């Protein structure tokens, strides 16, 4: 056993007084390996312990209070069955109350009528009855020296409840934290100066840790949490801003020209007048493209907002300045669709387009790549195949990535390195524009994607209206099918979306069985096909092509259709088991219909069984605003899960919670921007500790190793 005086922040949990090897193992499995880990393991909430109360007082405290009752056991009762329950009534001078233990057969023979006991636990209400559930208890010895809960004042103490596991309870973690807290706090240095903290009304770091583990009251706990949350947000923001400053120092992109005559020329090419929303984002993009600082911009706009025209405009700016542009789509089909659309718009112009596909013959491909390298192609379209080594541009100025709603951070990195250029201090790279229809919630766009500039198309082009969305129960599904049939009879088309491919024990409709059922039943006589991710790419493209050309009436599909495909005659979408899909996904899916003249109708078929699922169905039926949906999604799922922030290796937040801490985030962001402007490498002496901790938390995933 180690003594307190030799304790370090890196001391292993095994060596903490009172933690044996079994408990240490359990702590390690929770990710708590050393003293510092314990310090950072924050309570998820607190329970107020009221100390000893009479039965009468306990009754007035109501449910959820934690208190101690001392009295004599009057009766005991053991119920049989799988969930053996043990009950005892305890009487003091003011009344009688019931204690209940679930799954506690070992209590038999331990507790007898006539014993005086002290029981501590939470009061719960069952109907009219208040009772204490699963209390801790002890027998009061014959000669009761009054030891009534010395450390629990009458107004109660806040007891921390820690994230725990089956092997190690919150109470054990509390003990372990208690054993190290004071000596460990003496070792905690603050990376923020007194002056800075005073200005922000933040407590010292050691204070914050003390008060979050052992708060005197709620206000102390909240103040401590605010400091720790601010630290996390500040570190992240500083990391992102350092990265940005570093990029600006070491990377250059071609500065393009934009002026009124070029604008007139480009706008004149488009078959419609750009909306004010599109104009606004084009101005932002053009502002970036005309400087040598590489653009790193996200263009978000709901499905059908008209992002393609904006991308085309930007690419034509590159062409007007005698540079090349590339447009990358997530699927071959989408790349082809872009090619067809853009080829149509540019008919008769001198802009030379190329489409690189996987199905090209070798000779064709070679010829295309040659023309690309000699600069005879102005705009190249394709899938991720554009990222391969053999694809070399002559003067690539802009890369547009379409429908990037699962952020492949890594992929973007490869792409950005593709500029070529001379061996100089600074690297020449193209500008990047990433487009998405899944908006990043505002709060999140300030964090992980803080080094992206964001442009938003806020309104749909005239005449485009979001799909009407209705919810039907499983039993009413047949009405949806009838409706779809009536639309098909008028020459329109339908999607029927299912959540799974295979038959499974879950009892969900799988795609093959469901296709058969629909073909022979509700859709007899219609032309149906199934589309899913297990088909190989050629098969998928072939089926999708037939659907687009009107040779199929309905597609029974998984979410493979989620992205981008434009089929103007598809006006109906039926989503089976809609409660199984995420919010953003549902919104994305219904964006696939009503892309022509007629308004789309989306029917959600679902019998939601949880409150959460019900809320999701209500949200999606109730709003067509992608931004609102994204914020709701963030609330429900938490930021880690969205956009693969976890996979990116970003240090997790222990204290900060978004969107709850948005205000704190704003403050941290503002400070970080100022800080990095003042000290682009955080190399000033007072920043040394901050810098060290920052690099530890975010250096790797942000690639900040070379910032020093
Ligand atoms: P998304 O943002 O989902 O990629 P698209 O670029 O495919 O949307 O545009 C959706 C539809 O709206 C297309 O058919 C496009 O031709 C049309 N569109 C885009 N901009 C305008 C506009 N300013 N006026 C009228 N129609 C437009
Ligand atoms: Mg699009």
XYZ file of C-alpha atoms and ligand atoms in Angstrom:
736
model
C 0.000 0.000 0.000
C 1.391 3.347 -0.936
C 1.371 6.248 1.385
C -0.261 9.485 0.572
C 3.036 11.364 0.457
C 4.357 9.388 -2.520
C 1.199 9.798 -4.529
C 1.580 11.116 -8.078
C -1.034 11.909 -10.696
C 0.306 8.925 -12.612
C 0.107 6.547 -9.646
C -1.688 3.379 -10.713
C -5.089 2.631 -9.180
C -3.715 -0.601 -7.629
C -1.580 1.528 -5.351
C -4.387 3.649 -3.994
C -5.087 2.894 -0.314
C -8.173 0.726 -0.005
C -8.273 -0.359 -3.643
C -7.439 -4.031 -3.923
C -6.396 -5.799 -7.081
C -9.935 -6.955 -7.871
C -11.348 -3.446 -7.629
C -8.371 -2.075 -9.506
C -9.180 -4.461 -12.362
C -12.764 -3.273 -12.426
C -11.642 0.368 -12.391
C -9.261 -0.280 -15.264
C -12.057 -1.795 -17.278
C -13.874 1.508 -16.814
C -10.841 3.275 -18.244
C -9.631 4.461 -14.858
C -5.971 3.516 -14.704
C -4.341 6.139 -12.542
C -4.982 8.942 -10.090
C -5.450 11.525 -12.849
C -8.107 9.331 -14.484
C -10.021 9.208 -11.216
C -9.777 12.959 -10.864
C -11.222 13.376 -14.337
C -13.960 10.816 -13.778
C -16.738 13.262 -13.070
C -20.000 12.577 -11.265
C -22.886 12.364 -13.669
C -25.249 13.738 -11.037
C -25.654 14.164 -7.297
C -28.097 12.846 -4.759
C -28.954 14.767 -1.678
C -28.426 12.843 1.516
C -30.554 14.212 4.298
C -29.073 12.314 7.186
C -31.163 10.824 9.993
C -34.889 11.588 10.000
C -37.893 10.311 11.870
C -40.473 8.273 9.991
C -42.834 11.225 10.174
C -40.235 13.600 8.727
C -39.358 11.073 6.047
C -42.949 11.044 4.880
C -42.918 14.794 4.353
C -39.628 14.654 2.402
C -41.372 12.841 -0.391
C -39.917 10.625 -3.038
C -36.258 10.494 -4.078
C -34.825 11.942 -0.890
C -32.019 9.868 0.560
C -32.185 9.625 4.310
C -31.538 7.490 7.320
C -34.161 6.042 9.615
C -33.402 4.408 12.962
C -35.981 2.159 14.586
C -37.090 -1.300 15.598
C -37.912 -4.041 13.105
C -41.542 -5.022 13.621
C -42.303 -7.559 10.932
C -40.441 -9.254 8.108
C -41.807 -10.921 5.026
C -40.174 -12.807 2.218
C -41.954 -13.212 -1.084
C -41.101 -16.154 -3.264
C -40.712 -16.392 -7.008
C -38.048 -15.460 -9.423
C -37.586 -11.982 -8.071
C -37.490 -12.745 -4.389
C -38.463 -9.671 -2.427
C -37.704 -9.053 1.214
C -39.791 -6.624 3.206
C -39.468 -5.280 6.710
C -41.449 -2.729 8.646
C -39.542 -0.457 10.969
C -41.055 1.578 13.744
C -39.724 4.597 15.591
C -41.488 6.883 18.044
C -43.285 8.740 15.205
C -44.576 5.923 13.022
C -43.896 2.905 10.832
C -42.380 2.646 7.420
C -41.678 -0.115 4.942
C -38.240 -1.205 3.740
C -38.063 -3.310 0.608
C -35.152 -5.206 -0.907
C -35.375 -6.807 -4.310
C -33.371 -9.916 -5.086
C -32.020 -10.209 -1.611
C -32.677 -13.768 -0.394
C -29.538 -13.547 1.766
C -31.401 -11.188 4.084
C -33.342 -14.141 5.411
C -32.039 -14.953 8.840
C -30.088 -11.700 9.073
C -32.925 -9.403 9.945
C -35.280 -10.260 12.825
C -38.243 -8.592 14.470
C -37.090 -6.813 17.592
C -33.712 -5.689 16.178
C -32.869 -2.025 16.247
C -31.443 -0.986 12.914
C -30.370 2.101 11.070
C -31.295 2.071 7.355
C -30.148 4.538 4.707
C -31.643 4.737 1.264
C -33.888 6.433 -1.193
C -37.572 6.930 -0.510
C -39.769 5.820 -3.395
C -43.463 6.207 -3.820
C -45.599 3.233 -4.810
C -49.181 4.341 -5.101
C -49.978 5.974 -1.790
C -47.096 4.354 -0.001
C -43.673 5.770 0.589
C -41.106 3.098 1.126
C -37.366 2.804 1.237
C -35.938 0.642 -1.517
C -32.773 -1.447 -1.240
C -31.438 0.501 1.753
C -28.024 -0.012 3.265
C -28.513 -0.992 6.901
C -26.711 -1.814 10.091
C -27.699 -3.088 13.484
C -27.531 -0.458 16.214
C -25.390 -1.862 18.991
C -26.675 -2.343 22.530
C -24.923 0.661 23.896
C -25.728 3.315 21.340
C -23.090 6.000 21.484
C -24.836 8.638 19.432
C -22.861 8.653 16.184
C -25.693 10.064 14.135
C -24.174 10.729 10.737
C -21.560 13.222 11.726
C -20.780 14.407 8.214
C -24.382 14.853 7.119
C -25.709 18.237 8.125
C -29.451 18.638 8.598
C -29.925 20.212 5.182
C -28.139 17.290 3.596
C -24.937 16.618 1.732
C -24.631 16.108 -2.013
C -23.481 12.657 -2.776
C -21.741 12.229 -6.141
C -23.092 9.502 -8.392
C -20.339 8.344 -10.743
C -20.589 6.509 -14.035
C -20.048 2.957 -12.813
C -20.200 -0.615 -14.038
C -21.521 -3.953 -12.871
C -18.159 -4.715 -11.278
C -17.596 -1.451 -9.545
C -20.285 0.691 -7.998
C -20.456 4.435 -7.757
C -19.928 4.092 -4.010
C -16.618 2.289 -4.530
C -15.491 4.932 -6.996
C -16.481 7.551 -4.463
C -14.242 5.865 -1.897
C -11.317 5.684 -4.307
C -11.730 9.333 -5.259
C -11.948 10.218 -1.581
C -8.661 8.452 -0.923
C -6.714 10.469 -3.494
C -8.567 13.758 -3.765
C -6.731 16.081 -1.408
C -3.144 14.882 -2.072
C -3.856 14.776 -5.817
C -5.243 18.305 -5.856
C -1.974 19.597 -4.439
C -0.312 18.298 -7.617
C -2.717 19.961 -10.031
C -1.232 22.973 -11.821
C -3.470 25.438 -13.540
C -2.869 26.156 -17.209
C -4.891 29.347 -17.035
C -3.463 32.427 -15.332
C -5.094 34.093 -12.339
C -5.809 37.197 -14.370
C -7.487 35.294 -17.167
C -9.577 33.256 -14.753
C -10.631 36.310 -12.832
C -11.885 37.942 -16.002
C -13.920 34.852 -16.931
C -15.054 34.131 -13.379
C -13.566 30.668 -13.504
C -12.346 28.902 -10.350
C -8.768 27.547 -10.170
C -8.402 24.074 -11.637
C -7.703 22.297 -8.342
C -10.692 24.029 -6.818
C -12.878 22.949 -9.678
C -11.882 19.308 -9.225
C -12.469 19.478 -5.480
C -15.872 21.024 -5.886
C -17.082 18.761 -8.638
C -16.266 15.694 -6.534
C -17.294 17.154 -3.183
C -19.663 20.060 -3.710
C -21.133 21.819 -0.703
C -24.166 22.689 -2.776
C -25.511 22.727 -6.315
C -24.033 26.134 -7.103
C -20.526 24.908 -6.296
C -20.962 21.853 -8.455
C -22.241 23.974 -11.336
C -19.374 26.468 -11.062
C -16.841 23.636 -11.045
C -18.428 21.967 -14.011
C -18.432 25.238 -15.912
C -14.680 25.601 -15.448
C -13.949 22.047 -16.588
C -16.324 22.284 -19.536
C -14.784 25.576 -20.558
C -11.325 23.987 -20.489
C -12.400 21.236 -22.851
C -14.050 23.618 -25.253
C -11.150 26.054 -25.125
C -8.605 23.311 -25.818
C -10.549 22.104 -28.812
C -11.026 25.586 -30.176
C -7.372 26.446 -29.672
C -6.387 23.248 -31.445
C -8.608 23.987 -34.388
C -7.412 27.586 -34.608
C -3.746 26.588 -34.363
C -4.292 24.159 -37.163
C -5.920 26.846 -39.200
C -3.119 29.322 -38.578
C -0.600 26.670 -39.500
C -2.396 25.870 -42.725
C -2.517 29.504 -43.661
C 1.205 29.790 -43.141
C 2.225 26.761 -45.118
C -0.350 26.338 -47.858
C -1.223 28.380 -50.910
C -3.959 28.023 -53.494
C -4.409 29.742 -56.840
C -6.056 33.150 -56.483
C -8.793 33.250 -59.099
C -10.416 36.236 -60.716
C -14.056 37.162 -60.243
C -15.617 40.249 -61.771
C -18.840 41.530 -63.254
C -18.215 40.378 -66.802
C -17.255 36.872 -65.699
C -20.352 36.804 -63.521
C -22.564 37.841 -66.384
C -21.071 35.144 -68.527
C -21.489 32.362 -65.976
C -24.968 33.374 -64.819
C -26.046 33.578 -68.444
C -25.193 29.904 -68.845
C -27.620 28.725 -66.175
C -31.169 27.817 -67.246
C -32.642 29.758 -64.320
C -32.008 32.907 -62.329
C -29.969 32.249 -59.216
C -31.936 32.814 -56.038
C -30.877 35.380 -53.480
C -29.757 32.524 -51.229
C -27.585 31.044 -53.943
C -26.184 34.490 -54.732
C -25.225 35.013 -51.148
C -23.201 31.830 -50.868
C -21.633 32.376 -54.283
C -20.356 35.711 -53.019
C -18.827 34.004 -49.990
C -17.199 31.359 -52.122
C -15.914 33.837 -54.691
C -14.481 35.878 -51.829
C -12.398 32.853 -50.810
C -11.389 31.782 -54.290
C -9.927 35.145 -55.154
C -7.347 34.942 -52.374
C -4.325 32.641 -52.169
C -5.481 31.264 -48.823
C -6.860 27.809 -49.563
C -10.609 27.738 -49.190
C -11.921 25.094 -46.823
C -15.629 25.628 -47.022
C -18.702 23.598 -46.343
C -21.772 24.378 -48.418
C -24.896 23.176 -46.711
C -28.347 23.404 -48.116
C -31.373 21.207 -47.782
C -32.144 18.625 -50.402
C -33.201 20.425 -53.553
C -31.749 23.745 -52.430
C -29.755 24.044 -55.631
C -26.210 23.277 -54.555
C -25.186 21.953 -57.964
C -25.611 25.339 -59.614
C -23.479 26.935 -56.918
C -20.780 24.324 -57.409
C -20.902 24.835 -61.148
C -20.562 28.560 -60.717
C -17.461 28.079 -58.563
C -15.951 25.617 -61.011
C -16.556 27.989 -63.890
C -14.703 30.693 -61.972
C -11.709 28.367 -61.978
C -12.104 27.735 -65.698
C -12.417 31.461 -66.402
C -9.037 31.893 -64.717
C -7.606 29.120 -66.890
C -7.518 26.560 -64.151
C -9.163 23.197 -63.721
C -11.842 21.995 -61.321
C -12.940 18.560 -60.118
C -16.324 17.414 -58.897
C -16.428 14.280 -56.793
C -19.664 12.383 -56.189
C -20.246 9.511 -53.779
C -21.540 7.114 -56.454
C -20.955 6.528 -60.110
C -24.604 7.124 -60.828
C -24.484 10.531 -59.207
C -21.313 11.409 -61.066
C -23.055 10.533 -64.307
C -26.078 12.534 -63.309
C -23.920 15.577 -62.599
C -22.145 15.107 -65.858
C -25.423 14.958 -67.783
C -26.859 18.016 -66.000
C -23.752 20.127 -66.378
C -23.123 18.973 -69.922
C -26.667 20.089 -70.716
C -26.210 23.501 -69.136
C -22.894 24.108 -70.853
C -23.992 22.918 -74.300
C -22.431 25.181 -76.893
C -19.797 26.602 -74.566
C -16.101 26.001 -74.913
C -15.775 24.399 -71.476
C -14.375 20.889 -71.792
C -15.839 18.288 -69.454
C -14.558 14.864 -68.523
C -16.207 11.955 -66.737
C -13.992 9.362 -65.146
C -15.798 6.121 -64.332
C -14.756 2.705 -63.143
C -16.300 1.039 -66.147
C -14.142 2.878 -68.714
C -11.949 0.821 -70.953
C -8.220 1.179 -70.338
C -7.500 3.029 -73.547
C -10.365 5.469 -72.954
C -9.169 6.107 -69.457
C -5.593 6.655 -70.541
C -6.672 9.168 -73.133
C -8.839 11.047 -70.636
C -6.044 11.214 -68.083
C -3.628 12.462 -70.704
C -5.939 15.265 -71.688
C -6.375 16.098 -68.040
C -2.646 16.337 -67.514
C -2.084 18.512 -70.564
C -4.924 20.786 -69.488
C -7.354 19.906 -72.261
C -10.023 19.065 -69.728
C -11.429 21.927 -67.675
C -13.799 20.126 -65.342
C -13.416 16.494 -64.356
C -16.239 14.590 -62.713
C -16.154 11.194 -61.081
C -16.269 9.264 -57.842
C -13.519 8.695 -55.321
C -11.579 7.299 -58.248
C -10.476 10.914 -58.700
C -8.273 10.389 -55.666
C -6.052 7.733 -57.170
C -2.416 8.450 -57.844
C -2.703 8.209 -61.598
C -5.096 11.131 -61.829
C -2.915 14.186 -62.403
C -4.159 17.659 -63.169
C -2.305 20.426 -64.906
C -3.635 23.319 -62.905
C -6.216 22.182 -60.413
C -7.713 25.141 -58.553
C -10.877 23.765 -56.995
C -12.182 20.458 -55.765
C -15.892 20.096 -55.028
C -17.018 17.129 -52.966
C -20.738 16.474 -53.284
C -23.101 14.966 -50.722
C -20.427 14.437 -48.155
C -22.727 13.780 -45.279
C -20.543 11.245 -43.591
C -17.467 13.247 -43.046
C -14.492 11.380 -44.320
C -11.927 13.625 -42.768
C -9.177 11.421 -44.070
C -10.516 11.440 -47.577
C -10.627 15.175 -47.657
C -7.019 15.262 -46.575
C -5.836 13.127 -49.490
C -7.731 15.266 -51.853
C -6.345 18.480 -50.579
C -2.819 17.272 -51.041
C -3.417 16.808 -54.751
C -2.333 20.242 -55.883
C 1.124 19.238 -57.056
C 3.229 22.395 -57.304
C 6.891 23.200 -56.797
C 9.092 22.183 -53.915
C 8.914 25.410 -51.988
C 8.313 26.305 -48.387
C 4.612 26.484 -48.948
C 2.604 23.751 -50.604
C 0.252 24.605 -53.428
C -3.124 22.958 -52.938
C -6.563 23.430 -54.517
C -9.451 25.197 -52.832
C -12.010 22.787 -51.393
C -15.779 23.038 -51.344
C -17.644 20.280 -49.558
C -21.390 20.063 -50.105
C -23.897 18.427 -47.807
C -27.635 18.181 -47.430
C -27.331 17.060 -43.823
C -26.761 20.337 -42.126
C -24.309 20.478 -39.302
C -26.116 21.829 -36.275
C -24.866 25.322 -35.590
C -23.395 24.325 -32.276
C -21.421 21.498 -33.775
C -20.179 23.484 -36.726
C -18.332 25.608 -34.206
C -16.483 22.671 -32.716
C -15.116 19.777 -34.668
C -15.656 21.542 -37.923
C -14.429 24.792 -36.546
C -11.760 25.021 -39.214
C -14.363 24.799 -41.926
C -16.075 27.952 -43.051
C -19.730 27.293 -43.524
C -22.047 28.690 -46.192
C -25.712 27.962 -46.091
C -28.400 28.074 -48.764
C -31.371 28.967 -46.615
C -34.270 28.823 -49.037
C -35.349 26.435 -51.737
C -35.619 27.709 -55.320
C -39.078 28.945 -56.332
C -41.554 26.192 -57.095
C -39.744 23.578 -55.045
C -41.698 22.486 -52.016
C -40.684 19.975 -49.411
C -42.547 16.676 -49.283
C -45.818 16.406 -47.375
C -45.224 13.880 -44.609
C -47.857 11.650 -42.992
C -47.692 8.959 -40.357
C -49.733 5.735 -40.595
C -49.748 2.721 -38.303
C -48.730 -0.732 -39.536
C -52.377 -1.681 -39.704
C -53.033 1.231 -42.056
C -50.097 0.505 -44.366
C -52.433 -0.774 -47.044
C -53.802 2.745 -47.458
C -50.317 3.934 -48.285
C -49.944 1.212 -50.895
C -53.286 2.152 -52.447
C -52.251 5.769 -52.597
C -48.941 4.861 -54.261
C -50.794 2.721 -56.784
C -53.059 5.595 -57.710
C -50.014 7.767 -58.363
C -48.378 5.002 -60.392
C -51.541 4.751 -62.483
C -50.898 8.384 -63.439
C -47.377 7.624 -64.587
C -45.615 8.578 -61.370
C -43.204 6.434 -59.382
C -42.692 5.326 -55.813
C -39.968 4.317 -53.399
C -40.713 1.816 -50.679
C -37.944 1.926 -48.111
C -37.196 -0.878 -45.653
C -34.598 -0.850 -42.877
C -32.989 -4.259 -43.407
C -31.939 -6.569 -46.182
C -32.142 -9.945 -44.492
C -34.910 -11.676 -42.729
C -34.133 -11.597 -39.070
C -35.559 -12.428 -35.699
C -36.462 -8.779 -35.326
C -39.648 -9.364 -37.271
C -38.961 -6.455 -39.600
C -39.955 -6.640 -43.206
C -36.912 -7.795 -45.101
C -36.426 -6.686 -48.628
C -36.918 -9.892 -50.645
C -39.975 -11.119 -48.782
C -41.465 -7.680 -48.842
C -40.854 -7.302 -52.568
C -42.626 -10.601 -53.162
C -45.498 -9.599 -50.929
C -45.956 -6.282 -52.694
C -45.571 -7.699 -56.197
C -48.170 -10.354 -55.699
C -50.470 -8.313 -53.480
C -50.931 -4.546 -53.283
C -48.801 -3.791 -56.345
C -49.856 -6.714 -58.573
C -49.356 -5.737 -62.181
C -46.806 -3.005 -61.425
C -43.139 -3.227 -62.296
C -41.080 -3.502 -59.117
C -37.455 -4.181 -58.284
C -35.326 -4.368 -55.168
C -32.309 -2.159 -54.612
C -29.853 -2.630 -51.786
C -26.222 -2.512 -50.784
C -25.521 -6.212 -51.321
C -25.979 -5.889 -55.058
C -22.793 -5.089 -56.839
C -22.356 -1.659 -58.221
C -23.208 -2.525 -61.855
C -26.445 -4.206 -60.840
C -27.371 -1.276 -58.669
C -26.628 1.260 -61.382
C -28.568 -0.820 -63.867
C -31.688 -0.982 -61.663
C -31.448 2.669 -60.759
C -31.047 3.505 -64.431
C -34.206 1.576 -65.310
C -36.104 3.355 -62.571
C -34.872 6.746 -63.718
C -35.888 5.933 -67.287
C -39.387 4.985 -66.187
C -39.107 1.256 -66.875
C -39.915 0.501 -63.249
C -42.896 1.796 -61.268
C -41.558 1.313 -57.793
C -38.304 0.505 -56.064
C -38.215 -1.452 -52.858
C -34.978 -0.202 -51.402
C -32.775 0.198 -48.386
C -31.142 3.503 -47.566
C -28.806 3.149 -50.546
C -31.165 5.588 -52.230
C -30.521 8.133 -49.501
C -28.051 10.098 -51.504
C -28.577 12.507 -54.324
C -30.402 10.562 -57.021
C -32.726 12.762 -59.021
C -35.796 11.052 -60.458
C -38.345 13.761 -61.286
C -41.287 11.364 -61.655
C -40.798 9.777 -58.240
C -43.436 11.472 -56.095
C -44.266 8.951 -53.404
C -42.129 7.429 -50.705
C -43.341 4.869 -48.209
C -40.930 4.284 -45.344
C -41.617 0.994 -43.558
C -40.683 0.715 -39.878
C -39.912 4.413 -39.992
C -39.176 4.354 -36.263
C -36.017 2.410 -37.058
C -34.363 5.272 -38.898
C -32.513 8.254 -37.529
C -33.966 11.711 -37.917
C -31.396 13.003 -40.347
C -31.748 9.846 -42.370
C -35.516 10.166 -42.667
C -35.150 13.737 -43.777
C -32.536 12.813 -46.320
C -34.677 9.972 -47.628
C -37.773 12.038 -48.213
C -35.649 14.569 -50.061
C -35.477 12.019 -52.856
C -39.070 12.596 -53.920
C -40.969 15.452 -55.443
C -37.937 16.680 -57.344
C -40.068 17.318 -60.402
C -43.152 19.467 -60.895
C -45.404 17.553 -58.480
C -45.159 17.788 -54.770
C -43.849 14.681 -53.039
C -45.766 12.692 -50.460
C -43.883 10.739 -47.828
C -45.718 8.176 -45.714
C -44.092 6.942 -42.531
C -45.392 3.520 -41.599
C -44.581 2.807 -37.986
C -45.897 1.652 -34.642
C -43.326 3.382 -32.460
C -42.825 1.534 -29.183
C -40.602 3.946 -27.300
C -41.077 7.567 -26.366
C -37.946 8.399 -28.245
C -39.161 6.813 -31.465
C -42.491 8.553 -31.074
C -40.703 11.888 -30.687
C -38.688 11.244 -33.812
C -41.739 10.390 -35.894
C -43.524 13.468 -34.596
C -40.505 15.668 -35.333
C -40.101 14.469 -38.877
C -43.816 14.704 -39.633
C -43.974 18.111 -38.004
C -41.138 19.993 -39.667
C -39.544 20.199 -43.064
C -36.656 22.343 -41.898
C -33.420 20.382 -42.134
C -31.691 22.653 -39.638
C -34.281 22.166 -36.979
C -34.036 18.439 -37.563
C -30.269 18.499 -37.260
C -30.470 20.289 -33.904
C -33.018 17.772 -32.641
C -30.791 14.967 -33.842
C -27.873 16.416 -31.920
C -29.975 16.549 -28.770
C -31.118 12.959 -29.144
C -27.896 11.329 -30.228
C -25.188 13.556 -28.846
C -22.388 15.031 -30.888
C -19.988 12.121 -30.634
C -22.056 9.890 -32.792
C -22.716 12.407 -35.504
C -20.107 12.851 -38.177
C -17.802 10.244 -36.733
C -16.180 12.568 -34.223
C -15.335 9.475 -32.168
C -13.532 7.712 -34.976
C -11.474 10.798 -35.648
C -9.649 10.224 -32.362
C -10.763 13.492 -30.867
C -10.337 13.604 -27.105
C -13.715 12.994 -25.490
C -15.537 15.606 -23.484
C -15.935 14.732 -19.818
C -17.614 17.894 -18.634
C -18.886 19.761 -21.694
C -22.238 18.859 -23.197
C -23.597 20.168 -26.432
C -25.878 21.768 -27.269
C -26.316 22.673 -23.576
C -22.970 24.471 -23.375
C -23.337 26.492 -26.534
C -22.822 29.799 -24.740
C -19.623 28.567 -23.160
C -18.522 27.319 -26.547
C -18.981 30.768 -28.046
C -16.875 32.275 -25.295
C -14.157 29.657 -25.778
C -14.169 30.180 -29.502
C -13.843 33.934 -29.223
C -10.964 33.575 -26.789
C -9.224 30.980 -28.940
C -9.384 33.194 -32.020
C -7.864 36.120 -30.105
C -5.295 33.922 -28.456
C -3.982 32.412 -31.663
C -3.968 35.791 -33.385
C -1.751 37.052 -30.562
C 0.419 33.964 -30.330
C 0.090 31.745 -33.433
C 2.108 28.931 -31.900
C 1.254 29.382 -28.248
C 4.984 29.664 -27.692
C 4.845 32.368 -25.025
C 6.100 31.224 -21.646
C 2.791 31.543 -19.752
C 1.149 29.319 -22.364
C 3.597 26.426 -21.973
C 1.439 24.209 -19.782
C -1.684 24.966 -21.789
C 0.143 24.104 -24.968
C 1.417 20.829 -23.569
C -2.062 19.758 -22.480
C -3.553 20.899 -25.752
C -1.153 18.850 -27.835
C -1.788 15.849 -25.619
C -5.542 16.111 -26.103
C -5.747 17.105 -29.747
C -2.293 17.111 -31.283
C -2.594 13.767 -32.945
C -5.982 13.864 -34.579
C -5.507 17.450 -35.672
C -2.044 16.648 -36.960
C -0.519 19.404 -34.885
C 2.781 17.633 -34.385
C 4.592 20.072 -36.631
C 3.142 23.238 -35.166
C 6.005 23.664 -32.719
P -29.293 19.879 -54.249
O -28.974 21.064 -53.411
O -30.141 18.899 -53.518
O -28.070 19.264 -54.861
P -29.909 20.479 -56.956
O -28.699 21.263 -57.229
O -29.985 19.110 -57.501
O -30.216 20.423 -55.404
O -31.146 21.354 -57.438
C -32.437 20.880 -57.292
C -33.287 21.332 -58.463
O -33.538 22.725 -58.389
C -32.630 21.061 -59.800
O -33.596 20.505 -60.646
C -32.192 22.429 -60.255
O -32.217 22.531 -61.642
C -33.219 23.339 -59.618
N -32.721 24.687 -59.356
C -31.540 24.995 -58.772
N -31.416 26.336 -58.648
C -32.531 26.879 -59.138
C -33.000 28.229 -59.305
N -32.264 29.267 -58.894
N -34.213 28.406 -59.842
C -34.948 27.348 -60.247
N -34.574 26.069 -60.143
C -33.385 25.826 -59.592
Mg -27.147 17.542 -55.086
